mmCIF file of C-alpha atoms in Angstrom:
data_model
loop_
_atom_site.group_PDB
_atom_site.id
_atom_site.type_symbol
_atom_site.label_atom_id
_atom_site.label_comp_id
_atom_site.label_asym_id
_atom_site.label_seq_id
_atom_site.Cartn_x
_atom_site.Cartn_y
_atom_site.Cartn_z
ATOM 1 C CA MET I 69 7.551 -38.390 25.715
ATOM 2 C CA LYS I 70 11.756 -35.546 24.683
ATOM 3 C CA GLY I 71 11.363 -34.816 21.216
ATOM 4 C CA PHE I 72 7.993 -36.757 20.318
ATOM 5 C CA SER I 73 5.018 -34.433 19.115
ATOM 6 C CA ASN I 74 2.865 -33.093 21.426
ATOM 7 C CA ARG I 75 0.198 -34.677 19.754
ATOM 8 C CA TRP I 76 1.210 -38.348 21.412
ATOM 9 C CA LYS I 77 -0.628 -38.349 25.103
ATOM 10 C CA ASP I 78 1.669 -41.001 26.148
ATOM 11 C CA PHE I 79 4.675 -43.578 24.089
ATOM 12 C CA PRO I 80 1.156 -46.366 24.203
ATOM 13 C CA ASP I 81 -0.444 -43.666 21.878
ATOM 14 C CA TYR I 82 2.175 -42.793 20.138
ATOM 15 C CA ILE I 83 3.056 -46.669 19.163
ATOM 16 C CA ILE I 84 -0.516 -47.479 18.274
ATOM 17 C CA GLY I 85 -2.412 -44.383 16.645
ATOM 18 C CA ILE I 86 0.671 -44.234 13.670
ATOM 19 C CA THR I 87 -0.252 -47.968 13.321
ATOM 20 C CA LYS I 88 -3.192 -46.336 12.551
ATOM 21 C CA GLU I 89 -1.979 -43.919 10.330
ATOM 22 C CA ILE I 90 0.172 -45.806 8.236
ATOM 23 C CA TRP I 91 -2.007 -48.788 7.994
ATOM 24 C CA GLU I 92 -5.991 -48.657 7.871
ATOM 25 C CA ASP I 93 -5.440 -44.555 7.073
ATOM 26 C CA ARG I 94 -3.615 -45.379 4.154
ATOM 27 C CA GLY I 95 -0.745 -42.981 5.034
ATOM 28 C CA VAL I 96 1.359 -45.001 3.915
ATOM 29 C CA GLY I 97 4.053 -41.976 2.883
ATOM 30 C CA THR I 98 3.988 -41.219 6.880
ATOM 31 C CA LEU I 99 7.113 -44.160 7.121
ATOM 32 C CA ASN I 100 9.906 -41.058 5.665
ATOM 33 C CA HIS I 101 8.959 -40.091 8.648
ATOM 34 C CA TYR I 102 8.061 -42.617 12.064
ATOM 35 C CA TYR I 103 11.053 -44.775 10.051
ATOM 36 C CA SER I 104 14.010 -43.581 10.256
ATOM 37 C CA GLU I 105 15.675 -44.162 6.203
ATOM 38 C CA ASP I 106 18.077 -46.805 7.344
ATOM 39 C CA ILE I 107 16.154 -49.255 9.943
ATOM 40 C CA PRO I 108 16.301 -52.774 10.123
ATOM 41 C CA VAL I 109 13.326 -54.817 10.114
ATOM 42 C CA ARG I 110 13.814 -58.265 11.469
ATOM 43 C CA SER I 111 11.371 -60.573 10.879
ATOM 44 C CA PRO I 112 11.049 -64.718 10.867
ATOM 45 C CA MET I 113 10.924 -65.002 6.834
ATOM 46 C CA GLY I 114 13.988 -62.411 6.703
ATOM 47 C CA ILE I 115 15.307 -58.816 6.821
ATOM 48 C CA GLN I 116 14.365 -55.314 5.627
ATOM 49 C CA ARG I 117 16.663 -52.508 5.598
ATOM 50 C CA GLY I 118 15.048 -49.054 5.218
ATOM 51 C CA ASN I 119 12.274 -47.562 4.875
ATOM 52 C CA LYS I 120 11.749 -47.216 0.993
ATOM 53 C CA ALA I 121 11.485 -51.812 1.852
ATOM 54 C CA VAL I 122 9.103 -50.683 4.105
ATOM 55 C CA ILE I 123 6.848 -48.951 2.042
ATOM 56 C CA ALA I 124 7.473 -51.637 -0.665
ATOM 57 C CA ALA I 125 6.267 -54.457 1.344
ATOM 58 C CA THR I 126 3.609 -52.222 3.005
ATOM 59 C CA MET I 127 1.907 -51.104 -0.228
ATOM 60 C CA ALA I 128 1.742 -54.922 -1.092
ATOM 61 C CA THR I 129 0.079 -56.242 1.921
ATOM 62 C CA ILE I 130 -2.375 -53.240 1.716
ATOM 63 C CA ASN I 131 -3.904 -54.600 -1.801
ATOM 64 C CA GLU I 132 -3.672 -58.194 -1.172
ATOM 65 C CA PHE I 133 -6.182 -57.206 2.030
ATOM 66 C CA PRO I 134 -7.193 -53.801 1.428
ATOM 67 C CA ASP I 135 -9.933 -53.909 4.683
ATOM 68 C CA ARG I 136 -8.105 -54.850 6.902
ATOM 69 C CA GLN I 137 -7.076 -53.304 9.998
ATOM 70 C CA LEU I 138 -5.239 -53.463 13.047
ATOM 71 C CA PHE I 139 -7.108 -53.479 16.978
ATOM 72 C CA GLY I 140 -4.237 -51.738 19.414
ATOM 73 C CA GLU I 141 -4.358 -54.970 22.190
ATOM 74 C CA ASP I 142 -1.618 -53.357 23.964
ATOM 75 C CA VAL I 143 1.900 -51.766 24.774
ATOM 76 C CA ILE I 144 4.589 -52.883 26.877
ATOM 77 C CA TRP I 145 7.446 -50.463 26.859
ATOM 78 C CA SER I 146 10.452 -49.524 28.128
ATOM 79 C CA GLU I 147 12.843 -46.838 28.378
ATOM 80 C CA HIS I 148 16.471 -47.255 27.433
ATOM 81 C CA GLU I 149 19.198 -45.126 26.984
ATOM 82 C CA THR I 150 17.672 -43.106 24.170
ATOM 83 C CA GLY I 151 14.727 -43.445 23.631
ATOM 84 C CA LEU I 152 11.822 -45.800 24.466
ATOM 85 C CA LEU I 153 11.146 -48.985 23.350
ATOM 86 C CA SER I 154 7.383 -50.589 22.887
ATOM 87 C CA SER I 155 6.141 -54.429 22.008
ATOM 88 C CA HIS I 156 3.330 -53.262 20.891
ATOM 89 C CA ARG I 157 0.607 -56.602 20.563
ATOM 90 C CA LEU I 158 -1.940 -56.269 17.203
ATOM 91 C CA ASN I 159 -5.407 -58.031 17.324
ATOM 92 C CA THR I 160 -5.349 -58.070 13.013
ATOM 93 C CA VAL I 161 -8.519 -58.977 11.038
ATOM 94 C CA ALA I 162 -8.542 -59.099 7.072
ATOM 95 C CA THR I 163 -10.271 -60.426 3.937
ATOM 96 C CA HIS I 164 -7.869 -62.120 1.250
ATOM 97 C CA ALA I 165 -9.618 -60.248 -1.741
ATOM 98 C CA GLN I 166 -7.024 -59.562 -4.223
ATOM 99 C CA ASP I 167 -4.172 -62.398 -5.788
ATOM 100 C CA GLY I 168 -0.576 -61.416 -3.689
ATOM 101 C CA ALA I 169 1.501 -62.934 -1.918
ATOM 102 C CA PHE I 170 -0.802 -65.685 -0.619
ATOM 103 C CA GLY I 171 -1.888 -66.570 -3.242
ATOM 104 C CA PRO I 172 -4.894 -66.208 -4.975
ATOM 105 C CA ALA I 173 -7.703 -64.212 -3.327
ATOM 106 C CA THR I 174 -9.876 -66.750 -1.796
ATOM 107 C CA GLY I 175 -12.275 -64.209 -0.850
ATOM 108 C CA LYS I 176 -12.021 -65.436 2.974
ATOM 109 C CA THR I 177 -11.486 -63.520 6.461
ATOM 110 C CA TRP I 178 -8.336 -64.108 8.873
ATOM 111 C CA ASN I 179 -8.435 -62.837 12.235
ATOM 112 C CA ILE I 180 -4.643 -63.462 13.659
ATOM 113 C CA ARG I 181 -2.250 -61.926 16.849
ATOM 114 C CA VAL I 182 0.942 -60.200 15.311
ATOM 115 C CA ILE I 183 3.863 -58.813 18.267
ATOM 116 C CA ALA I 184 6.317 -55.597 16.846
ATOM 117 C CA ASP I 185 9.119 -54.811 19.132
ATOM 118 C CA CYS I 186 10.357 -50.778 17.970
ATOM 119 C CA ALA I 187 12.716 -49.069 19.957
ATOM 120 C CA ALA I 188 12.121 -45.292 19.286
ATOM 121 C CA LYS I 189 13.507 -41.901 19.804
ATOM 122 C CA GLU I 190 12.352 -38.307 18.558
ATOM 123 C CA ASP I 191 9.058 -39.144 16.316
ATOM 124 C CA THR I 192 11.236 -42.275 14.653
ATOM 125 C CA ILE I 193 11.134 -44.926 15.241
ATOM 126 C CA PHE I 194 14.976 -46.835 14.030
ATOM 127 C CA ASP I 195 14.811 -50.147 15.182
ATOM 128 C CA GLU I 196 12.507 -53.443 15.064
ATOM 129 C CA TRP I 197 11.270 -56.869 15.357
ATOM 130 C CA LEU I 198 7.977 -58.639 14.386
ATOM 131 C CA ILE I 199 5.915 -61.805 13.745
ATOM 132 C CA ARG I 200 2.759 -61.878 12.102
ATOM 133 C CA ASP I 201 0.876 -65.179 12.931
ATOM 134 C CA TYR I 202 1.409 -66.237 8.755
ATOM 135 C CA GLY I 203 0.786 -69.999 9.793
ATOM 136 C CA GLY I 204 -2.510 -68.838 11.593
ATOM 137 C CA ILE I 205 -3.213 -67.068 7.579
ATOM 138 C CA VAL I 206 -2.387 -69.962 5.721
ATOM 139 C CA ARG I 207 -4.985 -72.062 7.732
ATOM 140 C CA GLN I 208 -7.931 -69.825 7.683
ATOM 141 C CA ILE I 209 -7.429 -68.692 4.320
ATOM 142 C CA GLY I 210 -7.679 -73.140 3.393
ATOM 143 C CA LYS I 211 -4.196 -74.132 2.927
ATOM 144 C CA ASP I 212 -1.863 -76.422 4.327
ATOM 145 C CA PRO I 213 1.295 -74.566 6.260
ATOM 146 C CA ARG I 214 3.826 -77.393 4.935
ATOM 147 C CA GLU I 215 2.025 -77.631 1.566
ATOM 148 C CA PHE I 216 2.006 -73.554 1.364
ATOM 149 C CA THR I 217 5.805 -72.847 2.375
ATOM 150 C CA ALA I 218 6.797 -75.707 -0.422
ATOM 151 C CA GLN I 219 4.725 -73.848 -3.174
ATOM 152 C CA LEU I 220 6.405 -70.448 -2.040
ATOM 153 C CA ILE I 221 9.519 -72.359 -2.272
ATOM 154 C CA ALA I 222 8.567 -72.498 -6.073
ATOM 155 C CA ASP I 223 7.448 -69.858 -7.089
ATOM 156 C CA GLU I 224 10.755 -67.961 -5.743
ATOM 157 C CA GLY I 225 12.992 -70.009 -8.021
ATOM 158 C CA GLY I 226 13.882 -73.920 -6.211
ATOM 159 C CA PRO I 227 15.838 -74.208 -2.759
ATOM 160 C CA GLU I 228 19.054 -72.673 -5.056
ATOM 161 C CA LYS I 229 16.854 -69.710 -5.977
ATOM 162 C CA ALA I 230 14.186 -69.034 -2.561
ATOM 163 C CA ALA I 231 14.757 -66.709 0.128
ATOM 164 C CA MET I 232 16.513 -67.718 3.192
ATOM 165 C CA PRO I 233 14.368 -66.971 6.801
ATOM 166 C CA PHE I 234 16.331 -64.877 9.713
ATOM 167 C CA LEU I 235 19.669 -66.102 10.604
ATOM 168 C CA PRO I 236 20.654 -64.662 14.103
ATOM 169 C CA GLU I 237 24.307 -64.583 11.849
ATOM 170 C CA ASN I 238 23.074 -63.317 9.212
ATOM 171 C CA ASP I 239 21.717 -60.375 11.581
ATOM 172 C CA ILE I 240 22.228 -56.568 10.772
ATOM 173 C CA ALA I 241 23.075 -54.452 13.864
ATOM 174 C CA GLY I 242 20.878 -51.465 14.686
ATOM 175 C CA ASP I 243 21.756 -49.221 17.380
ATOM 176 C CA TYR I 244 19.400 -50.348 19.968
ATOM 177 C CA LYS I 245 21.523 -51.790 22.497
ATOM 178 C CA GLY I 246 19.227 -52.531 25.339
ATOM 179 C CA THR I 247 17.408 -56.157 27.051
ATOM 180 C CA GLY I 248 14.347 -53.842 28.640
ATOM 181 C CA ASN I 249 13.855 -53.440 32.630
ATOM 182 C CA GLU I 250 14.344 -55.027 35.558
ATOM 183 C CA ASN I 251 10.580 -55.071 36.620
ATOM 184 C CA ALA I 252 10.091 -58.472 38.888
ATOM 185 C CA TRP I 253 6.765 -59.534 36.507
ATOM 186 C CA GLY I 254 9.550 -59.601 33.797
ATOM 187 C CA GLN I 255 11.646 -61.922 35.476
ATOM 188 C CA ARG I 256 9.186 -63.666 36.374
ATOM 189 C CA TYR I 257 7.915 -64.677 33.149
ATOM 190 C CA ALA I 258 11.633 -64.887 32.139
ATOM 191 C CA ASP I 259 11.754 -68.060 34.869
ATOM 192 C CA THR I 260 8.941 -69.438 33.662
ATOM 193 C CA LEU I 261 9.812 -69.914 29.992
ATOM 194 C CA THR I 262 12.723 -70.658 30.754
ATOM 195 C CA ARG I 263 11.557 -73.660 33.014
ATOM 196 C CA ILE I 264 9.353 -74.289 30.391
ATOM 197 C CA MET I 265 12.260 -75.012 27.792
ATOM 198 C CA ASN I 266 14.070 -76.484 30.249
ATOM 199 C CA HIS I 267 11.751 -79.453 30.412
ATOM 200 C CA ASP I 268 10.025 -78.728 33.114
ATOM 201 C CA PHE I 269 6.815 -78.594 31.548
ATOM 202 C CA ASN I 270 4.963 -79.680 35.157
ATOM 203 C CA HIS I 271 5.453 -75.975 36.343
ATOM 204 C CA ILE I 272 3.136 -74.802 33.642
ATOM 205 C CA ARG I 273 0.179 -76.237 36.118
ATOM 206 C CA GLU I 274 2.076 -74.869 39.020
ATOM 207 C CA SER I 275 1.993 -71.134 38.392
ATOM 208 C CA TYR I 276 -0.892 -70.903 35.214
ATOM 209 C CA ASP I 277 -3.743 -69.734 36.239
ATOM 210 C CA ARG I 278 -6.577 -72.890 35.724
ATOM 211 C CA ALA I 279 -8.507 -71.094 33.597
ATOM 212 C CA VAL I 280 -5.606 -69.713 31.683
ATOM 213 C CA ILE I 281 -6.353 -68.709 28.613
ATOM 214 C CA GLY I 282 -3.513 -69.185 25.573
ATOM 215 C CA GLU I 283 -3.497 -67.159 22.145
ATOM 216 C CA TYR I 284 -1.298 -69.026 20.779
ATOM 217 C CA ALA I 285 0.400 -69.296 16.614
ATOM 218 C CA GLY I 286 -0.919 -70.926 13.939
ATOM 219 C CA GLY I 287 -3.950 -68.824 15.525
ATOM 220 C CA GLN I 288 -5.093 -71.575 18.228
ATOM 221 C CA MET I 289 -7.079 -69.920 21.240
ATOM 222 C CA LEU I 290 -6.232 -73.077 23.968
ATOM 223 C CA THR I 291 -7.733 -72.772 27.760
ATOM 224 C CA SER I 292 -6.816 -74.231 30.119
ATOM 225 C CA ALA I 293 -3.659 -74.776 31.635
ATOM 226 C CA GLU I 294 -3.126 -78.750 30.264
ATOM 227 C CA GLU I 295 -3.936 -77.154 26.929
ATOM 228 C CA CYS I 296 -1.299 -74.493 26.988
ATOM 229 C CA THR I 297 1.418 -77.183 28.267
ATOM 230 C CA LYS I 298 0.035 -79.142 24.729
ATOM 231 C CA PHE I 299 1.219 -76.307 23.009
ATOM 232 C CA TRP I 300 4.762 -76.143 24.466
ATOM 233 C CA VAL I 301 5.323 -79.203 24.701
ATOM 234 C CA GLY I 302 4.602 -79.787 20.424
ATOM 235 C CA LEU I 303 7.065 -77.004 20.084
ATOM 236 C CA ARG I 304 10.246 -77.816 22.521
ATOM 237 C CA SER I 305 10.127 -81.549 21.425
ATOM 238 C CA SER I 306 10.124 -80.504 17.842
ATOM 239 C CA PHE I 307 13.584 -79.087 18.632
ATOM 240 C CA PRO I 308 14.432 -81.108 22.117
ATOM 241 C CA SER I 309 18.720 -79.883 21.751
ATOM 242 C CA ALA I 310 18.190 -76.562 19.818
ATOM 243 C CA THR I 311 19.428 -74.091 22.840
ATOM 244 C CA PHE I 312 16.584 -70.956 24.616
ATOM 245 C CA LYS I 313 17.871 -67.347 24.238
ATOM 246 C CA ILE I 314 15.645 -64.717 26.309
ATOM 247 C CA HIS I 315 17.163 -61.174 23.790
ATOM 248 C CA HIS I 316 14.759 -59.281 25.722
ATOM 249 C CA GLN I 317 12.309 -59.375 28.758
ATOM 250 C CA ILE I 318 9.931 -56.166 30.044
ATOM 251 C CA GLY I 319 7.509 -56.160 32.844
ATOM 252 C CA MET I 320 4.841 -53.523 33.490
ATOM 253 C CA ASP I 321 1.808 -52.499 36.316
ATOM 254 C CA ALA I 322 0.383 -49.683 35.296
ATOM 255 C CA ASP I 323 -2.235 -48.339 32.795
ATOM 256 C CA MET I 324 -5.465 -49.354 34.448
ATOM 257 C CA LEU I 325 -4.536 -53.116 33.356
ATOM 258 C CA SER I 326 -3.260 -56.644 35.151
ATOM 259 C CA PRO I 327 0.443 -56.955 35.347
ATOM 260 C CA ARG I 328 2.507 -58.529 32.979
ATOM 261 C CA ALA I 329 5.157 -58.885 30.661
ATOM 262 C CA ALA I 330 6.981 -59.117 27.377
ATOM 263 C CA ILE I 331 9.738 -61.700 26.061
ATOM 264 C CA ARG I 332 11.781 -61.515 22.980
ATOM 265 C CA TRP I 333 13.176 -64.969 22.421
ATOM 266 C CA SER I 334 14.895 -67.255 20.267
ATOM 267 C CA LEU I 335 15.728 -71.092 20.278
ATOM 268 C CA ASP I 336 18.534 -71.949 17.424
ATOM 269 C CA GLY I 337 18.877 -75.743 16.845
ATOM 270 C CA THR I 338 18.752 -78.620 15.187
ATOM 271 C CA HIS I 339 14.932 -80.579 13.981
ATOM 272 C CA ASP I 340 15.439 -83.700 15.703
ATOM 273 C CA GLY I 341 12.604 -84.602 17.436
ATOM 274 C CA TRP I 342 9.361 -85.516 17.085
ATOM 275 C CA GLY I 343 6.790 -82.753 17.953
ATOM 276 C CA THR I 344 4.573 -79.832 15.716
ATOM 277 C CA PHE I 345 6.655 -79.931 13.143
ATOM 278 C CA GLY I 346 6.491 -83.673 12.259
ATOM 279 C CA ARG I 347 8.971 -86.635 10.962
ATOM 280 C CA PRO I 348 12.530 -85.074 11.922
ATOM 281 C CA THR I 349 14.467 -84.040 9.317
ATOM 282 C CA GLY I 350 18.235 -82.854 11.123
ATOM 283 C CA ALA I 351 17.827 -79.246 9.275
ATOM 284 C CA ARG I 352 19.185 -76.394 11.603
ATOM 285 C CA VAL I 353 16.188 -73.879 12.411
ATOM 286 C CA HIS I 354 15.915 -70.852 14.111
ATOM 287 C CA VAL I 355 12.667 -70.052 15.933
ATOM 288 C CA MET I 356 12.281 -66.874 16.646
ATOM 289 C CA GLY I 357 9.537 -66.251 19.662
ATOM 290 C CA MET I 358 7.470 -63.654 21.199
ATOM 291 C CA CYS I 359 5.895 -63.547 24.085
ATOM 292 C CA HIS I 360 3.258 -61.061 26.190
ATOM 293 C CA ALA I 361 1.334 -62.639 29.443
ATOM 294 C CA GLU I 362 -1.087 -61.928 31.869
ATOM 295 C CA PHE I 363 -0.933 -62.315 35.944
ATOM 296 C CA GLY I 364 -3.982 -61.935 37.927
ATOM 297 C CA PRO I 365 -4.695 -64.127 41.223
ATOM 298 C CA TYR I 366 -6.376 -67.227 41.078
ATOM 299 C CA GLY I 367 -2.441 -69.244 41.003
ATOM 300 C CA PRO I 368 -1.307 -71.976 43.292
ATOM 301 C CA ASP I 369 1.391 -69.392 45.557
ATOM 302 C CA GLY I 370 -1.686 -66.845 45.075
ATOM 303 C CA ILE I 371 0.042 -65.379 41.320
ATOM 304 C CA GLY I 372 -0.978 -67.329 38.095
ATOM 305 C CA LEU I 373 -0.246 -67.271 34.776
ATOM 306 C CA ARG I 374 -3.981 -65.626 33.486
ATOM 307 C CA ARG I 375 -3.580 -64.991 29.959
ATOM 308 C CA GLU I 376 -0.677 -65.681 27.509
ATOM 309 C CA PHE I 377 0.202 -65.642 23.417
ATOM 310 C CA ALA I 378 3.149 -66.220 22.246
ATOM 311 C CA LEU I 379 3.783 -66.001 18.626
ATOM 312 C CA TYR I 380 6.195 -67.917 15.878
ATOM 313 C CA ASP I 381 6.541 -68.520 12.251
ATOM 314 C CA GLU I 382 5.591 -71.687 10.982
ATOM 315 C CA ILE I 383 6.224 -70.448 7.891
ATOM 316 C CA ALA I 384 9.868 -69.125 8.389
ATOM 317 C CA ILE I 385 10.411 -72.264 10.306
ATOM 318 C CA TRP I 386 8.749 -74.618 7.722
ATOM 319 C CA LYS I 387 10.670 -73.625 5.337
ATOM 320 C CA GLN I 388 14.096 -74.002 6.606
ATOM 321 C CA ILE I 389 13.317 -77.580 7.191
ATOM 322 C CA LEU I 390 11.782 -78.033 3.229
ATOM 323 C CA LEU I 391 15.599 -75.796 2.262
ATOM 324 C CA HIS I 392 17.531 -78.199 4.220
ATOM 325 C CA GLN I 393 15.629 -81.346 2.028
ATOM 326 C CA GLY I 394 15.441 -79.350 -0.883
#
């Protein structure tokens, strides 16, 4: 790894190692080294610019969830013209022990997935896209996502003053210009998501393992192609006319793991259908999505998608809907 400290044996070791060092070992100050000074960090709830903003947000989260642990499940990665790009999936657990962004402390424990896409060079991350399953946290601490979002807007001063979630027209141009790699597993999964978003839901039954496990937004764990179909139908039917776009894809067949893929995508359009997000409102909504998939031998054509992780941020979507309604 040219330009990286020799303490890291490879790029996944670097990504998993610095995550633990920053969060669990309380090395928050190391963000001055590991994150570039002007890094853009994009999440469905908005954009942070610079490592100082990241440091402030990190300290607030550590305060609210002091026992938080972040277990690195996988790092799907590729090279690019100036360095390396990782798609890092975490299983993170914590107790809501202090008052904070999620309201008065409830003492309840939650367990969610996080996916972060990070571009790095010379021991430093300089571009990031991040989705935390905030809907999963909210549900597990005993709150309804829509009601939580309404209170969030009120706490921020009402619709006129509330912070706007991420919209592509407000994005900050970062230094990472890559789109992943051309590995066949990434292309296979990109084709699958494209067919699903083009309303070919039967493709799930045709290409997923019958015993597929889906780990989805809202802290859901579903088993079988039929249950996974319900998740995708619920999302797409809320935004039936929205434009689907793949922004980044990586495929891998290495590291003693199953063939796998990472996709970052978006739906951009109107809340014009009945689905996961209730009665249509006509709100303009941008859905930032990230997925990981693992493949195995049990499928109709000898290959089956055996495990899928699909994240979007329910709270950011509800916020766009409720801000539209005023």
